[in-house]
mmCIF file of C-alpha atoms in Angstrom:
data_model
loop_
_atom_site.group_PDB
_atom_site.id
_atom_site.type_symbol
_atom_site.label_atom_id
_atom_site.label_comp_id
_atom_site.label_asym_id
_atom_site.label_seq_id
_atom_site.Cartn_x
_atom_site.Cartn_y
_atom_site.Cartn_z
ATOM 1 C CA MET A 1 12.967 44.783 -40.172
ATOM 2 C CA VAL A 2 13.006 48.586 -39.647
ATOM 3 C CA GLU A 3 15.103 49.028 -42.809
ATOM 4 C CA LYS A 4 12.592 47.103 -44.869
ATOM 5 C CA PHE A 5 9.800 49.083 -43.528
ATOM 6 C CA LYS A 6 11.587 52.333 -44.457
ATOM 7 C CA THR A 7 12.326 51.034 -48.016
ATOM 8 C CA TYR A 8 8.637 50.046 -48.352
ATOM 9 C CA LEU A 9 7.419 53.581 -47.349
ATOM 10 C CA LYS A 10 9.979 55.315 -49.747
ATOM 11 C CA LYS A 11 8.788 53.101 -52.611
ATOM 12 C CA TYR A 12 5.063 53.381 -52.281
ATOM 13 C CA PHE A 13 4.238 56.514 -50.186
ATOM 14 C CA PRO A 14 5.035 60.217 -50.807
ATOM 15 C CA ILE A 15 7.129 61.976 -48.168
ATOM 16 C CA GLY A 16 4.233 63.769 -46.426
ATOM 17 C CA LEU A 17 2.092 60.621 -46.020
ATOM 18 C CA ARG A 18 5.172 58.834 -44.815
ATOM 19 C CA VAL A 19 5.611 61.225 -41.851
ATOM 20 C CA GLU A 20 2.010 60.743 -40.902
ATOM 21 C CA ILE A 21 2.245 56.907 -40.894
ATOM 22 C CA ILE A 22 5.373 57.030 -38.770
ATOM 23 C CA ALA A 23 3.737 59.248 -36.183
ATOM 24 C CA VAL A 24 0.709 57.019 -36.020
ATOM 25 C CA VAL A 25 2.944 53.880 -35.387
ATOM 26 C CA ILE A 26 4.895 55.697 -32.674
ATOM 27 C CA LEU A 27 1.657 56.805 -30.940
ATOM 28 C CA SER A 28 0.393 53.209 -31.075
ATOM 29 C CA VAL A 29 3.518 51.884 -29.508
ATOM 30 C CA LEU A 30 3.339 54.518 -26.781
ATOM 31 C CA ILE A 31 -0.368 53.721 -26.065
ATOM 32 C CA GLY A 32 0.581 49.944 -25.919
ATOM 33 C CA VAL A 33 3.303 50.607 -23.389
ATOM 34 C CA ILE A 34 1.040 52.830 -21.191
ATOM 35 C CA PHE A 35 -1.710 50.256 -21.108
ATOM 36 C CA SER A 36 0.727 47.435 -20.370
ATOM 37 C CA THR A 37 1.967 49.243 -17.227
ATOM 38 C CA ARG A 38 -1.415 50.432 -16.046
ATOM 39 C CA LYS A 39 -2.954 48.148 -13.386
ATOM 40 C CA THR A 40 -6.022 48.170 -11.255
ATOM 41 C CA ILE A 41 -5.923 46.682 -7.717
ATOM 42 C CA VAL A 42 -8.008 46.652 -4.623
ATOM 43 C CA VAL A 43 -6.581 47.768 -1.332
ATOM 44 C CA SER A 44 -8.301 46.323 1.784
ATOM 45 C CA VAL A 45 -7.631 47.995 5.053
ATOM 46 C CA ASP A 46 -9.222 45.918 7.991
ATOM 47 C CA GLY A 47 -12.002 44.810 5.636
ATOM 48 C CA ARG A 48 -12.670 48.204 4.058
ATOM 49 C CA SER A 49 -11.795 48.098 0.351
ATOM 50 C CA LYS A 50 -10.781 50.705 -2.116
ATOM 51 C CA LYS A 51 -10.031 50.349 -5.889
ATOM 52 C CA ILE A 52 -6.777 52.040 -7.145
ATOM 53 C CA THR A 53 -5.506 52.388 -10.647
ATOM 54 C CA THR A 54 -1.703 52.647 -10.748
ATOM 55 C CA PHE A 55 1.428 52.587 -13.012
ATOM 56 C CA CYS A 56 3.719 51.666 -10.022
ATOM 57 C CA SER A 57 5.795 48.620 -10.138
ATOM 58 C CA THR A 58 5.571 47.548 -6.368
ATOM 59 C CA TYR A 59 2.958 47.701 -3.752
ATOM 60 C CA ARG A 60 5.058 49.958 -1.520
ATOM 61 C CA LYS A 61 5.056 52.713 -4.349
ATOM 62 C CA VAL A 62 1.239 52.232 -4.708
ATOM 63 C CA LEU A 63 0.600 52.926 -1.043
ATOM 64 C CA ASP A 64 3.156 55.818 -0.973
ATOM 65 C CA ASN A 65 1.462 57.494 -4.025
ATOM 66 C CA SER A 66 -1.990 56.840 -2.413
ATOM 67 C CA GLY A 67 -1.027 58.348 0.937
ATOM 68 C CA ILE A 68 -1.710 55.156 2.651
ATOM 69 C CA SER A 69 0.920 54.701 5.616
ATOM 70 C CA ILE A 70 1.973 51.345 7.003
ATOM 71 C CA GLY A 71 3.096 50.933 10.604
ATOM 72 C CA PRO A 72 5.962 48.706 11.675
ATOM 73 C CA LYS A 73 3.679 45.976 12.928
ATOM 74 C CA ASP A 74 0.894 46.276 10.447
ATOM 75 C CA LYS A 75 0.569 43.118 8.310
ATOM 76 C CA VAL A 76 0.477 43.419 4.548
ATOM 77 C CA LYS A 77 -0.138 40.664 1.950
ATOM 78 C CA PRO A 78 1.265 40.380 -0.651
ATOM 79 C CA SER A 79 4.553 41.827 0.626
ATOM 80 C CA LEU A 80 5.192 45.542 0.051
ATOM 81 C CA ASP A 81 8.198 44.900 -2.289
ATOM 82 C CA SER A 82 6.560 42.411 -4.537
ATOM 83 C CA ARG A 83 5.631 43.315 -8.122
ATOM 84 C CA VAL A 84 2.110 44.715 -8.671
ATOM 85 C CA GLU A 85 -0.172 42.220 -10.483
ATOM 86 C CA ASN A 86 -3.360 43.453 -12.258
ATOM 87 C CA ASN A 87 -6.754 42.724 -10.570
ATOM 88 C CA THR A 88 -5.139 41.657 -7.196
ATOM 89 C CA THR A 89 -6.166 42.547 -3.593
ATOM 90 C CA LEU A 90 -3.620 43.974 -1.276
ATOM 91 C CA LYS A 91 -4.720 43.160 2.288
ATOM 92 C CA ILE A 92 -3.643 45.416 5.137
ATOM 93 C CA LYS A 93 -4.366 44.549 8.770
ATOM 94 C CA ARG A 94 -3.749 47.362 11.266
ATOM 95 C CA VAL A 95 -2.453 46.713 14.806
ATOM 96 C CA VAL A 96 -4.653 46.894 17.763
ATOM 97 C CA LYS A 97 -3.680 47.798 21.226
ATOM 98 C CA VAL A 98 -3.844 44.961 23.842
ATOM 99 C CA LYS A 99 -2.691 44.446 27.416
ATOM 100 C CA VAL A 100 -0.786 41.369 28.436
ATOM 101 C CA GLU A 101 -0.176 40.149 32.009
ATOM 102 C CA ALA A 102 2.539 37.374 32.246
ATOM 103 C CA ASP A 103 5.511 36.678 34.516
ATOM 104 C CA ASN A 104 4.421 39.393 37.027
ATOM 105 C CA LYS A 105 4.687 41.995 34.270
ATOM 106 C CA LYS A 106 1.907 44.142 32.684
ATOM 107 C CA LEU A 107 2.603 45.073 29.084
ATOM 108 C CA ASN A 108 0.909 47.414 26.664
ATOM 109 C CA LEU A 109 1.378 46.013 23.179
ATOM 110 C CA GLU A 110 0.326 46.600 19.606
ATOM 111 C CA SER A 111 -0.358 43.607 17.330
ATOM 112 C CA ALA A 112 -1.885 42.674 14.016
ATOM 113 C CA GLU A 113 -1.810 38.987 14.564
ATOM 114 C CA ASP A 114 -5.015 36.900 14.050
ATOM 115 C CA ASN A 115 -5.263 35.388 17.508
ATOM 116 C CA VAL A 116 -3.971 35.436 21.072
ATOM 117 C CA GLU A 117 -1.510 32.596 20.539
ATOM 118 C CA ASP A 118 0.009 34.120 17.350
ATOM 119 C CA MET A 119 0.366 37.483 19.216
ATOM 120 C CA LEU A 120 2.287 35.913 22.077
ATOM 121 C CA LYS A 121 4.591 34.081 19.735
ATOM 122 C CA ALA A 122 5.229 37.302 17.798
ATOM 123 C CA GLU A 123 6.092 39.154 21.023
ATOM 124 C CA LYS A 124 8.356 36.235 22.136
ATOM 125 C CA ILE A 125 6.183 35.453 25.097
ATOM 126 C CA GLY A 126 6.673 31.677 25.322
ATOM 127 C CA ILE A 127 3.832 29.530 26.563
ATOM 128 C CA SER A 128 3.863 25.811 27.429
ATOM 129 C CA LYS A 129 1.164 23.279 26.929
ATOM 130 C CA LEU A 130 0.280 23.491 30.627
ATOM 131 C CA ASP A 131 0.044 27.243 30.851
ATOM 132 C CA ILE A 132 -3.454 28.794 31.110
ATOM 133 C CA VAL A 133 -4.129 31.543 28.643
ATOM 134 C CA TYR A 134 -7.212 33.754 28.879
ATOM 135 C CA PRO A 135 -8.952 34.402 26.618
ATOM 136 C CA SER A 136 -8.220 31.084 24.886
ATOM 137 C CA ARG A 137 -5.186 30.735 22.554
ATOM 138 C CA LYS A 138 -7.325 30.741 19.448
ATOM 139 C CA HIS A 139 -9.470 33.662 20.466
ATOM 140 C CA GLU A 140 -9.539 36.392 17.855
ATOM 141 C CA LEU A 141 -7.288 39.338 18.813
ATOM 142 C CA LYS A 142 -9.469 42.417 19.452
ATOM 143 C CA LYS A 143 -8.832 46.118 20.367
ATOM 144 C CA GLY A 144 -8.475 46.633 24.073
ATOM 145 C CA MET A 145 -8.285 43.012 24.936
ATOM 146 C CA ASN A 146 -6.610 42.090 28.213
ATOM 147 C CA VAL A 147 -4.644 38.759 27.960
ATOM 148 C CA VAL A 148 -3.639 36.884 31.145
ATOM 149 C CA VAL A 149 -1.038 34.137 31.036
ATOM 150 C CA THR A 150 -0.913 31.952 34.185
ATOM 151 C CA ARG A 151 2.221 29.882 34.347
ATOM 152 C CA VAL A 152 1.530 26.223 35.340
ATOM 153 C CA LYS A 153 4.223 23.809 36.535
ATOM 154 C CA THR A 154 3.993 20.366 38.060
ATOM 155 C CA LYS A 155 6.256 18.434 40.440
ATOM 156 C CA ASP A 156 6.049 14.678 41.252
ATOM 157 C CA ILE A 157 7.080 13.879 44.740
ATOM 158 C CA LYS A 158 7.868 10.201 45.632
ATOM 159 C CA GLU A 159 7.678 9.020 49.141
ATOM 160 C CA ASP A 160 7.181 5.802 51.194
ATOM 161 C CA ARG A 161 4.113 5.706 53.354
ATOM 162 C CA PRO A 162 2.885 2.998 55.898
ATOM 163 C CA ILE A 163 -0.131 0.833 55.264
ATOM 164 C CA ASN A 164 -1.964 0.402 58.658
ATOM 165 C CA TYR A 165 -2.805 -3.098 59.468
ATOM 166 C CA ASP A 166 -6.347 -4.192 60.248
ATOM 167 C CA THR A 167 -7.491 -5.804 63.563
ATOM 168 C CA ILE A 168 -9.826 -8.689 63.252
ATOM 169 C CA LEU A 169 -11.772 -10.514 66.005
ATOM 170 C CA LYS A 170 -12.613 -14.169 65.863
ATOM 171 C CA SER A 171 -14.538 -16.411 68.123
ATOM 172 C CA ASP A 172 -12.511 -19.079 69.930
ATOM 173 C CA GLU A 173 -14.183 -21.964 71.762
ATOM 174 C CA GLN A 174 -10.891 -22.731 73.530
ATOM 175 C CA VAL A 175 -10.825 -19.397 75.398
ATOM 176 C CA GLU A 176 -13.013 -18.483 78.273
ATOM 177 C CA ASN A 177 -15.980 -16.281 77.504
ATOM 178 C CA GLY A 178 -15.226 -12.530 77.666
ATOM 179 C CA THR A 179 -11.483 -13.069 77.553
ATOM 180 C CA LYS A 180 -9.385 -11.691 74.714
ATOM 181 C CA LYS A 181 -6.149 -13.245 73.423
ATOM 182 C CA VAL A 182 -3.772 -11.968 70.859
ATOM 183 C CA VAL A 183 -3.289 -14.836 68.428
ATOM 184 C CA GLN A 184 -1.149 -12.803 65.855
ATOM 185 C CA GLU A 185 0.507 -9.499 66.261
ATOM 186 C CA GLY A 186 -0.164 -6.972 63.426
ATOM 187 C CA GLN A 187 2.488 -5.359 61.258
ATOM 188 C CA ASN A 188 2.239 -2.296 59.066
ATOM 189 C CA GLY A 189 2.822 -2.518 55.441
ATOM 190 C CA GLU A 190 4.623 -0.092 53.157
ATOM 191 C CA LYS A 191 3.733 1.563 49.858
ATOM 192 C CA GLU A 192 5.517 3.916 47.485
ATOM 193 C CA THR A 193 3.286 6.895 46.487
ATOM 194 C CA VAL A 194 3.902 9.491 43.767
ATOM 195 C CA THR A 195 2.155 12.751 44.416
ATOM 196 C CA ARG A 196 1.726 15.375 41.600
ATOM 197 C CA VAL A 197 1.825 18.909 42.996
ATOM 198 C CA VAL A 198 0.424 21.630 40.654
ATOM 199 C CA TYR A 199 1.767 25.262 40.928
ATOM 200 C CA GLN A 200 0.199 28.361 39.338
ATOM 201 C CA ASN A 201 2.471 31.351 39.118
ATOM 202 C CA GLY A 202 4.715 29.649 41.651
ATOM 203 C CA LYS A 203 1.930 29.024 44.215
ATOM 204 C CA GLU A 204 0.717 25.499 45.083
ATOM 205 C CA VAL A 205 -2.921 25.007 44.091
ATOM 206 C CA SER A 206 -3.498 21.239 44.185
ATOM 207 C CA LYS A 207 -1.920 17.882 44.848
ATOM 208 C CA LYS A 208 -3.040 14.444 43.808
ATOM 209 C CA VAL A 209 -1.714 10.934 44.282
ATOM 210 C CA ILE A 210 -1.073 9.524 40.767
ATOM 211 C CA SER A 211 0.367 6.153 41.591
ATOM 212 C CA GLU A 212 0.869 3.713 44.390
ATOM 213 C CA ILE A 213 3.098 0.689 44.547
ATOM 214 C CA ILE A 214 2.797 -1.836 47.342
ATOM 215 C CA LYS A 215 6.289 -2.632 48.667
ATOM 216 C CA LYS A 216 5.196 -4.729 51.691
ATOM 217 C CA GLN A 217 1.771 -6.075 52.566
ATOM 218 C CA PRO A 218 0.410 -5.491 56.043
ATOM 219 C CA VAL A 219 -0.105 -8.351 58.431
ATOM 220 C CA GLN A 220 -3.432 -8.430 60.234
ATOM 221 C CA LYS A 221 -3.734 -8.475 63.998
ATOM 222 C CA VAL A 222 -5.827 -11.367 65.088
ATOM 223 C CA ILE A 223 -7.600 -11.321 68.524
ATOM 224 C CA ALA A 224 -9.462 -14.251 69.814
ATOM 225 C CA ILE A 225 -12.601 -13.599 71.724
ATOM 226 C CA GLY A 226 -13.468 -16.474 74.068
ATOM 227 C CA THR A 227 -16.916 -18.040 73.822
ATOM 228 C CA LEU A 228 -16.171 -20.765 76.404
ATOM 229 C CA THR A 229 -18.797 -20.137 79.147
ATOM 230 C CA ASN A 230 -18.283 -21.229 82.771
ATOM 231 C CA TYR A 231 -20.888 -23.426 84.413
ATOM 232 C CA THR A 232 -20.784 -24.774 88.073
ATOM 233 C CA PRO A 233 -22.751 -27.980 88.565
ATOM 234 C CA SER A 234 -24.503 -28.558 91.907
ATOM 235 C CA ARG A 235 -21.722 -30.916 92.745
ATOM 236 C CA GLY A 236 -18.267 -30.704 91.325
ATOM 237 C CA THR A 237 -15.814 -28.167 89.944
ATOM 238 C CA ASN A 238 -16.526 -25.482 87.429
ATOM 239 C CA LEU A 239 -16.661 -26.425 83.734
ATOM 240 C CA ASN A 240 -16.361 -24.375 80.599
ATOM 241 C CA TYR A 241 -18.850 -24.834 77.834
ATOM 242 C CA VAL A 242 -19.332 -23.287 74.336
ATOM 243 C CA GLU A 243 -23.033 -23.883 73.931
ATOM 244 C CA SER A 244 -26.069 -24.803 76.074
ATOM 245 C CA LEU A 245 -29.170 -26.674 74.911
ATOM 246 C CA GLN A 246 -32.389 -27.635 76.390
ATOM 247 C CA MET A 247 -33.214 -31.112 75.251
ATOM 248 C CA ARG A 248 -35.813 -33.894 75.815
ATOM 249 C CA ALA A 249 -33.941 -36.779 77.480
ATOM 250 C CA THR A 250 -34.973 -40.540 77.599
ATOM 251 C CA ALA A 251 -32.972 -43.498 78.743
ATOM 252 C CA TYR A 252 -31.959 -46.884 77.487
ATOM 253 C CA THR A 253 -29.862 -49.945 78.335
ATOM 254 C CA ALA A 254 -28.187 -52.636 76.262
ATOM 255 C CA ASP A 255 -31.153 -55.153 76.672
ATOM 256 C CA TYR A 256 -33.400 -56.468 74.035
ATOM 257 C CA ALA A 257 -36.154 -54.013 75.008
ATOM 258 C CA SER A 258 -33.978 -51.024 74.133
ATOM 259 C CA THR A 259 -31.862 -52.340 71.395
ATOM 260 C CA GLY A 260 -33.446 -55.416 69.906
ATOM 261 C CA LYS A 261 -30.320 -57.420 70.554
ATOM 262 C CA ASN A 262 -29.682 -60.218 73.082
ATOM 263 C CA PRO A 263 -26.400 -61.152 74.722
ATOM 264 C CA GLY A 264 -24.249 -63.211 72.393
ATOM 265 C CA ASP A 265 -25.153 -60.995 69.367
ATOM 266 C CA PRO A 266 -21.900 -59.508 67.997
ATOM 267 C CA ALA A 267 -23.498 -56.024 68.115
ATOM 268 C CA PHE A 268 -24.853 -56.468 71.625
ATOM 269 C CA GLY A 269 -23.931 -53.353 73.642
ATOM 270 C CA ILE A 270 -21.897 -51.780 70.748
ATOM 271 C CA THR A 271 -22.661 -48.088 69.962
ATOM 272 C CA ALA A 272 -22.916 -46.576 66.466
ATOM 273 C CA SER A 273 -19.367 -45.236 67.039
ATOM 274 C CA GLY A 274 -18.100 -48.861 67.586
ATOM 275 C CA THR A 275 -17.434 -48.409 71.332
ATOM 276 C CA VAL A 276 -18.925 -50.426 74.199
ATOM 277 C CA ALA A 277 -21.812 -48.515 75.677
ATOM 278 C CA ARG A 278 -20.975 -47.650 79.272
ATOM 279 C CA ARG A 279 -22.284 -45.777 82.335
ATOM 280 C CA ASN A 280 -19.408 -44.178 84.331
ATOM 281 C CA ASN A 281 -20.306 -42.087 87.346
ATOM 282 C CA GLY A 282 -17.778 -39.238 87.587
ATOM 283 C CA ASP A 283 -16.567 -39.979 84.054
ATOM 284 C CA TYR A 284 -17.932 -39.969 80.504
ATOM 285 C CA SER A 285 -20.931 -42.080 79.831
ATOM 286 C CA SER A 286 -22.433 -43.028 76.426
ATOM 287 C CA VAL A 287 -25.417 -41.272 75.059
ATOM 288 C CA ALA A 288 -27.443 -41.402 71.825
ATOM 289 C CA VAL A 289 -27.980 -38.277 69.682
ATOM 290 C CA ASP A 290 -29.128 -36.995 66.396
ATOM 291 C CA PRO A 291 -25.760 -36.302 64.684
ATOM 292 C CA ARG A 292 -27.309 -33.385 62.727
ATOM 293 C CA VAL A 293 -27.787 -31.640 65.986
ATOM 294 C CA ILE A 294 -24.803 -32.912 68.125
ATOM 295 C CA PRO A 295 -21.932 -34.525 66.099
ATOM 296 C CA LEU A 296 -20.742 -37.828 67.243
ATOM 297 C CA GLY A 297 -17.681 -37.538 69.570
ATOM 298 C CA THR A 298 -18.948 -34.409 71.225
ATOM 299 C CA LYS A 299 -18.363 -34.113 74.913
ATOM 300 C CA LEU A 300 -21.362 -33.075 76.998
ATOM 301 C CA TYR A 301 -22.352 -32.263 80.627
ATOM 302 C CA ILE A 302 -26.056 -33.205 81.302
ATOM 303 C CA GLU A 303 -27.769 -31.952 84.412
ATOM 304 C CA GLY A 304 -28.812 -34.846 86.558
ATOM 305 C CA TYR A 305 -26.856 -37.247 84.587
ATOM 306 C CA GLY A 306 -23.177 -35.987 84.484
ATOM 307 C CA TYR A 307 -20.470 -36.053 81.903
ATOM 308 C CA ALA A 308 -21.296 -37.894 78.649
ATOM 309 C CA ILE A 309 -19.981 -38.384 75.120
ATOM 310 C CA ALA A 310 -22.158 -38.626 71.988
ATOM 311 C CA GLU A 311 -21.355 -42.058 70.705
ATOM 312 C CA ASP A 312 -24.627 -43.647 69.701
ATOM 313 C CA THR A 313 -27.711 -43.025 67.579
ATOM 314 C CA GLY A 314 -31.314 -44.333 67.632
ATOM 315 C CA GLY A 315 -34.214 -44.564 65.244
ATOM 316 C CA ALA A 316 -36.369 -42.435 67.535
ATOM 317 C CA ILE A 317 -33.609 -39.991 68.481
ATOM 318 C CA LYS A 318 -34.346 -37.162 66.047
ATOM 319 C CA GLY A 319 -33.899 -33.440 66.424
ATOM 320 C CA ASN A 320 -33.660 -31.920 69.885
ATOM 321 C CA ARG A 321 -33.673 -35.296 71.793
ATOM 322 C CA LEU A 322 -31.001 -37.503 73.314
ATOM 323 C CA ASP A 323 -31.010 -41.017 74.942
ATOM 324 C CA LEU A 324 -28.944 -41.691 78.060
ATOM 325 C CA PHE A 325 -27.270 -45.068 78.690
ATOM 326 C CA PHE A 326 -27.811 -46.891 81.964
ATOM 327 C CA ASP A 327 -26.615 -50.201 83.156
ATOM 328 C CA SER A 328 -29.971 -51.483 84.310
ATOM 329 C CA SER A 329 -33.732 -51.422 83.370
ATOM 330 C CA SER A 330 -34.588 -50.118 86.835
ATOM 331 C CA GLU A 331 -32.408 -47.014 86.303
ATOM 332 C CA VAL A 332 -33.941 -46.536 82.862
ATOM 333 C CA ASP A 333 -37.434 -46.692 84.514
ATOM 334 C CA ASN A 334 -36.425 -44.281 87.223
ATOM 335 C CA TRP A 335 -35.075 -41.756 84.710
ATOM 336 C CA GLY A 336 -38.224 -41.872 82.518
ATOM 337 C CA VAL A 337 -38.499 -38.766 80.298
ATOM 338 C CA ARG A 338 -37.494 -35.334 81.336
ATOM 339 C CA TRP A 339 -36.160 -32.018 79.911
ATOM 340 C CA VAL A 340 -32.574 -31.302 80.849
ATOM 341 C CA ASN A 341 -30.001 -28.615 80.226
ATOM 342 C CA VAL A 342 -27.152 -29.951 78.036
ATOM 343 C CA TYR A 343 -23.820 -28.231 77.918
ATOM 344 C CA VAL A 344 -21.367 -28.665 75.114
ATOM 345 C CA ILE A 345 -17.876 -28.752 76.527
ATOM 346 C CA ARG A 346 -14.338 -28.775 75.088
#
């Protein structure tokens, strides 16, 4: 290509003009080379920018020629040894001085990291997820900052603990009033607990039960409280009762006037319970009651009448009333109507 160019010059241009043309071509080539190696970049140092025109091939040479020094911990992007690209920005972040308290040590450090967490990693100060870092891990690193790392550890302690049994009281009509009787002894239960203890810098700061497993249920202690009250009739021995009532008492016999039945009737003298109505001095006699007040079969002691058992009912015996059985009309007439104290006995 060059030989053809020389031949072309010799054939069409005189020697003087040829020299001038060659000089112009060489100059053009030189100018092209110069412009191809000339680059303009922006150097930003901690946010302050400066435009620099350079012929250097790497950013390190650009900074050296510009008198811009780089410390060992300063951060530079792109890297110092990468090739210079036209119209790029070289970012330089200078270190700041910070203090770090961790593991019973106080350190004076320099760092150009963006936040607290990155600084600690760069300084090989490991932190766990539980550790407390102040200021926060993502807090922007600033000059003069004091960073405190509190080491946090937990320990789970497993132990068996007793479950205290409850004591319950229940009324018992079979036990004399005011008397206590242990019906069932109590037994403690057992549970397995896991307690989490939290330590900060080796010192215990809190503990909390995080789980409980019942291994044995407790057994209640049952104490019977007697409700059976003592009563002494005017004649006879003491008797125990569970309830006392004041009731209006009338009297009846098995005759037609009282029951509407005559001798020979299959139901003559038969109570609502199916028993034969009877009057037993010193033993249980038949009485008629309202079953809603005194259930049939209930044993009673009636002042002025004696022991009785609720076996019968009557159309007029409603509510707080009872009808006492006698063997004769004269006894019925003699009783009449009166208010009496009635004791429910067991």
